[in-house]
C-alpha cells in the first residue's frame, strides 16, 4: 500500500534534480508546499517558486542529487489519507565546485487518495544543516 506514496516522494526528488519545475507543479498541483519562504499552493505557484529560486545550468538541471532516506509512511486506509516523514540530503557538483553536501533536513508530507490514485496535499521541507547554497539558490 505504501509503494505509491514512496514513489511520489521519489518522483519529487527526480523532478527537482531534472530541473523539471513544470512537472513539480503537476506533482504538487493539489498541495501546499512550505520551504524556507511563505507557503505556496497549487500547480502554477509551486512551479513559479522553483523557477524563481533554483538555479538551472546549461543542461537544464540544478546539478543536484536529492537523496531521501529514513522514510516512515503511515496510511489510514479508512480515511483515505497518509502521512510520511523522511530525511533528505542534497548533493551538488559543478566543474568549478567539487561534489559536496549543500543541505540536509526533513520532509513532512500528507497525502490523500481519490479514485485509487494517491497525491500530495502537503509537503513541508525543513532544512536542518546548510552547506554552500550559492550555486543552487538565487538570493
PDB file of C-alpha atoms in Angstrom:
ATOM      1  CA  UNK A   1       0.000   0.000   0.000  1.00  0.00           C
ATOM      2  CA  UNK A   2       2.815   2.432   0.773  1.00  0.00           C
ATOM      3  CA  UNK A   3       4.641   1.900  -2.535  1.00  0.00           C
ATOM      4  CA  UNK A   4       2.594   4.519  -4.454  1.00  0.00           C
ATOM      5  CA  UNK A   5       3.372   7.035  -1.712  1.00  0.00           C
ATOM      6  CA  UNK A   6       7.085   6.171  -1.711  1.00  0.00           C
ATOM      7  CA  UNK A   7       7.006   6.609  -5.493  1.00  0.00           C
ATOM      8  CA  UNK A   8       5.543  10.121  -5.117  1.00  0.00           C
ATOM      9  CA  UNK A   9       8.325  11.031  -2.696  1.00  0.00           C
ATOM     10  CA  UNK A  10      10.998   9.655  -5.057  1.00  0.00           C
ATOM     11  CA  UNK A  11       9.400  11.371  -8.055  1.00  0.00           C
ATOM     12  CA  UNK A  12       9.683  14.727  -6.294  1.00  0.00           C
ATOM     13  CA  UNK A  13      13.466  14.264  -5.928  1.00  0.00           C
ATOM     14  CA  UNK A  14      13.799  13.154  -9.538  1.00  0.00           C
ATOM     15  CA  UNK A  15      11.857  16.159 -10.865  1.00  0.00           C
ATOM     16  CA  UNK A  16      13.887  18.670  -8.827  1.00  0.00           C
ATOM     17  CA  UNK A  17      17.167  17.103  -9.969  1.00  0.00           C
ATOM     18  CA  UNK A  18      15.964  17.080 -13.585  1.00  0.00           C
ATOM     19  CA  UNK A  19      15.055  20.783 -13.351  1.00  0.00           C
ATOM     20  CA  UNK A  20      11.501  19.859 -14.366  1.00  0.00           C
ATOM     21  CA  UNK A  21       9.655  22.533 -12.421  1.00  0.00           C
ATOM     22  CA  UNK A  22       6.515  22.214 -14.560  1.00  0.00           C
ATOM     23  CA  UNK A  23       6.483  18.537 -13.582  1.00  0.00           C
ATOM     24  CA  UNK A  24       6.849  19.550  -9.926  1.00  0.00           C
ATOM     25  CA  UNK A  25       3.862  21.820 -10.331  1.00  0.00           C
ATOM     26  CA  UNK A  26       1.870  18.872 -11.667  1.00  0.00           C
ATOM     27  CA  UNK A  27       3.064  16.530  -8.922  1.00  0.00           C
ATOM     28  CA  UNK A  28       2.135  19.057  -6.222  1.00  0.00           C
ATOM     29  CA  UNK A  29      -0.896  20.513  -8.035  1.00  0.00           C
ATOM     30  CA  UNK A  30      -3.238  19.950  -5.088  1.00  0.00           C
ATOM     31  CA  UNK A  31      -0.670  20.568  -2.377  1.00  0.00           C
ATOM     32  CA  UNK A  32       0.665  23.304  -0.189  1.00  0.00           C
ATOM     33  CA  UNK A  33       4.475  23.454  -0.238  1.00  0.00           C
ATOM     34  CA  UNK A  34       6.324  25.012   2.665  1.00  0.00           C
ATOM     35  CA  UNK A  35      10.055  25.563   2.372  1.00  0.00           C
ATOM     36  CA  UNK A  36      12.150  28.459   3.607  1.00  0.00           C
ATOM     37  CA  UNK A  37       9.688  31.113   2.432  1.00  0.00           C
ATOM     38  CA  UNK A  38       5.962  31.603   2.615  1.00  0.00           C
ATOM     39  CA  UNK A  39       3.831  28.530   1.871  1.00  0.00           C
ATOM     40  CA  UNK A  40       2.744  28.240  -1.768  1.00  0.00           C
ATOM     41  CA  UNK A  41      -0.235  26.309  -3.073  1.00  0.00           C
ATOM     42  CA  UNK A  42      -1.137  24.841  -6.433  1.00  0.00           C
ATOM     43  CA  UNK A  43       0.462  23.954  -9.744  1.00  0.00           C
ATOM     44  CA  UNK A  44       1.378  27.405 -11.064  1.00  0.00           C
ATOM     45  CA  UNK A  45       2.527  28.923  -7.766  1.00  0.00           C
ATOM     46  CA  UNK A  46       4.772  25.950  -6.980  1.00  0.00           C
ATOM     47  CA  UNK A  47       6.269  25.878 -10.484  1.00  0.00           C
ATOM     48  CA  UNK A  48       6.966  29.623 -10.303  1.00  0.00           C
ATOM     49  CA  UNK A  49       8.502  29.390  -6.819  1.00  0.00           C
ATOM     50  CA  UNK A  50      11.004  26.757  -8.030  1.00  0.00           C
ATOM     51  CA  UNK A  51      11.752  28.675 -11.244  1.00  0.00           C
ATOM     52  CA  UNK A  52      12.343  31.858  -9.254  1.00  0.00           C
ATOM     53  CA  UNK A  53      14.589  30.317  -6.596  1.00  0.00           C
ATOM     54  CA  UNK A  54      16.545  27.364  -8.011  1.00  0.00           C
ATOM     55  CA  UNK A  55      19.428  27.975 -10.433  1.00  0.00           C
ATOM     56  CA  UNK A  56      19.415  25.780 -13.559  1.00  0.00           C
ATOM     57  CA  UNK A  57      22.594  25.309 -15.569  1.00  0.00           C
ATOM     58  CA  UNK A  58      23.249  24.785 -19.290  1.00  0.00           C
ATOM     59  CA  UNK A  59      21.949  21.215 -19.168  1.00  0.00           C
ATOM     60  CA  UNK A  60      18.655  22.489 -17.687  1.00  0.00           C
ATOM     61  CA  UNK A  61      19.295  20.973 -14.255  1.00  0.00           C
ATOM     62  CA  UNK A  62      20.440  22.399 -10.919  1.00  0.00           C
ATOM     63  CA  UNK A  63      23.274  19.831 -10.959  1.00  0.00           C
ATOM     64  CA  UNK A  64      21.958  18.272  -7.733  1.00  0.00           C
ATOM     65  CA  UNK A  65      21.010  14.868  -6.387  1.00  0.00           C
ATOM     66  CA  UNK A  66      18.359  14.704  -3.690  1.00  0.00           C
ATOM     67  CA  UNK A  67      18.746  11.562  -1.568  1.00  0.00           C
ATOM     68  CA  UNK A  68      15.692  10.661   0.535  1.00  0.00           C
ATOM     69  CA  UNK A  69      16.178   8.294   3.486  1.00  0.00           C
ATOM     70  CA  UNK A  70      14.634   7.148   6.775  1.00  0.00           C
ATOM     71  CA  UNK A  71      11.189   7.024   5.165  1.00  0.00           C
ATOM     72  CA  UNK A  72       8.285   6.347   7.521  1.00  0.00           C
ATOM     73  CA  UNK A  73       4.823   6.101   5.940  1.00  0.00           C
ATOM     74  CA  UNK A  74       1.604   5.833   7.921  1.00  0.00           C
ATOM     75  CA  UNK A  75      -1.578   5.025   5.994  1.00  0.00           C
ATOM     76  CA  UNK A  76      -5.151   5.426   7.229  1.00  0.00           C
ATOM     77  CA  UNK A  77      -6.968   3.329   4.638  1.00  0.00           C
ATOM     78  CA  UNK A  78     -10.390   4.019   6.121  1.00  0.00           C
ATOM     79  CA  UNK A  79      -9.906   7.782   5.871  1.00  0.00           C
ATOM     80  CA  UNK A  80      -8.057   7.583   2.529  1.00  0.00           C
ATOM     81  CA  UNK A  81      -5.140   9.590   3.911  1.00  0.00           C
ATOM     82  CA  UNK A  82      -1.489   9.035   4.682  1.00  0.00           C
ATOM     83  CA  UNK A  83       1.444  10.866   6.184  1.00  0.00           C
ATOM     84  CA  UNK A  84       5.176  10.424   5.759  1.00  0.00           C
ATOM     85  CA  UNK A  85       8.365  11.587   7.409  1.00  0.00           C
ATOM     86  CA  UNK A  86      11.786  11.349   5.825  1.00  0.00           C
ATOM     87  CA  UNK A  87      15.257  12.876   5.707  1.00  0.00           C
ATOM     88  CA  UNK A  88      16.805  14.487   2.661  1.00  0.00           C
ATOM     89  CA  UNK A  89      20.389  15.177   1.679  1.00  0.00           C
ATOM     90  CA  UNK A  90      21.145  17.396  -1.315  1.00  0.00           C
ATOM     91  CA  UNK A  91      24.440  16.907  -3.149  1.00  0.00           C
ATOM     92  CA  UNK A  92      25.768  19.232  -5.842  1.00  0.00           C
ATOM     93  CA  UNK A  93      28.758  19.272  -8.194  1.00  0.00           C
ATOM     94  CA  UNK A  94      29.861  21.664 -10.943  1.00  0.00           C
ATOM     95  CA  UNK A  95      33.066  21.931 -12.969  1.00  0.00           C
ATOM     96  CA  UNK A  96      34.379  24.560 -10.502  1.00  0.00           C
ATOM     97  CA  UNK A  97      32.550  23.185  -7.428  1.00  0.00           C
ATOM     98  CA  UNK A  98      33.536  19.713  -6.186  1.00  0.00           C
ATOM     99  CA  UNK A  99      30.865  17.243  -5.129  1.00  0.00           C
ATOM    100  CA  UNK A 100      29.568  18.151  -1.698  1.00  0.00           C
ATOM    101  CA  UNK A 101      26.521  18.182   0.525  1.00  0.00           C
ATOM    102  CA  UNK A 102      24.802  21.557   0.299  1.00  0.00           C
ATOM    103  CA  UNK A 103      21.776  20.876   2.524  1.00  0.00           C
ATOM    104  CA  UNK A 104      20.077  18.252   4.629  1.00  0.00           C
ATOM    105  CA  UNK A 105      16.838  18.205   6.518  1.00  0.00           C
ATOM    106  CA  UNK A 106      13.437  16.618   6.899  1.00  0.00           C
ATOM    107  CA  UNK A 107      10.278  16.294   4.873  1.00  0.00           C
ATOM    108  CA  UNK A 108       6.837  16.103   6.446  1.00  0.00           C
ATOM    109  CA  UNK A 109       4.203  15.039   3.926  1.00  0.00           C
ATOM    110  CA  UNK A 110       0.465  14.423   3.819  1.00  0.00           C
ATOM    111  CA  UNK A 111      -1.384  12.533   1.087  1.00  0.00           C
ATOM    112  CA  UNK A 112      -4.916  11.717   0.043  1.00  0.00           C
ATOM    113  CA  UNK A 113      -6.294   9.047  -2.255  1.00  0.00           C
ATOM    114  CA  UNK A 114      -9.007   9.678  -4.850  1.00  0.00           C
ATOM    115  CA  UNK A 115     -10.234   7.084  -7.330  1.00  0.00           C
ATOM    116  CA  UNK A 116      -7.342   4.821  -6.348  1.00  0.00           C
ATOM    117  CA  UNK A 117      -4.686   7.493  -7.007  1.00  0.00           C
ATOM    118  CA  UNK A 118      -2.556   8.942  -4.216  1.00  0.00           C
ATOM    119  CA  UNK A 119      -1.476  12.585  -4.375  1.00  0.00           C
ATOM    120  CA  UNK A 120       0.337  15.123  -2.216  1.00  0.00           C
ATOM    121  CA  UNK A 121      -1.779  17.534  -0.184  1.00  0.00           C
ATOM    122  CA  UNK A 122       1.120  18.973   1.813  1.00  0.00           C
ATOM    123  CA  UNK A 123       4.917  18.962   1.689  1.00  0.00           C
ATOM    124  CA  UNK A 124       6.998  20.700   4.321  1.00  0.00           C
ATOM    125  CA  UNK A 125      10.755  20.825   3.761  1.00  0.00           C
ATOM    126  CA  UNK A 126      12.706  21.841   6.841  1.00  0.00           C
ATOM    127  CA  UNK A 127      16.451  22.367   6.441  1.00  0.00           C
ATOM    128  CA  UNK A 128      18.494  21.291   9.470  1.00  0.00           C
ATOM    129  CA  UNK A 129      22.052  21.658   8.114  1.00  0.00           C
ATOM    130  CA  UNK A 130      23.334  24.026   5.424  1.00  0.00           C
ATOM    131  CA  UNK A 131      26.383  23.956   3.211  1.00  0.00           C
ATOM    132  CA  UNK A 132      27.230  26.284   0.320  1.00  0.00           C
ATOM    133  CA  UNK A 133      23.933  27.128  -1.424  1.00  0.00           C
ATOM    134  CA  UNK A 134      25.446  29.944  -3.502  1.00  0.00           C
ATOM    135  CA  UNK A 135      25.381  27.834  -6.678  1.00  0.00           C
ATOM    136  CA  UNK A 136      21.943  26.390  -6.024  1.00  0.00           C
ATOM    137  CA  UNK A 137      19.584  29.153  -4.912  1.00  0.00           C
ATOM    138  CA  UNK A 138      19.006  32.645  -6.250  1.00  0.00           C
ATOM    139  CA  UNK A 139      19.252  35.155  -3.433  1.00  0.00           C
TER     140      UNK A 139
END
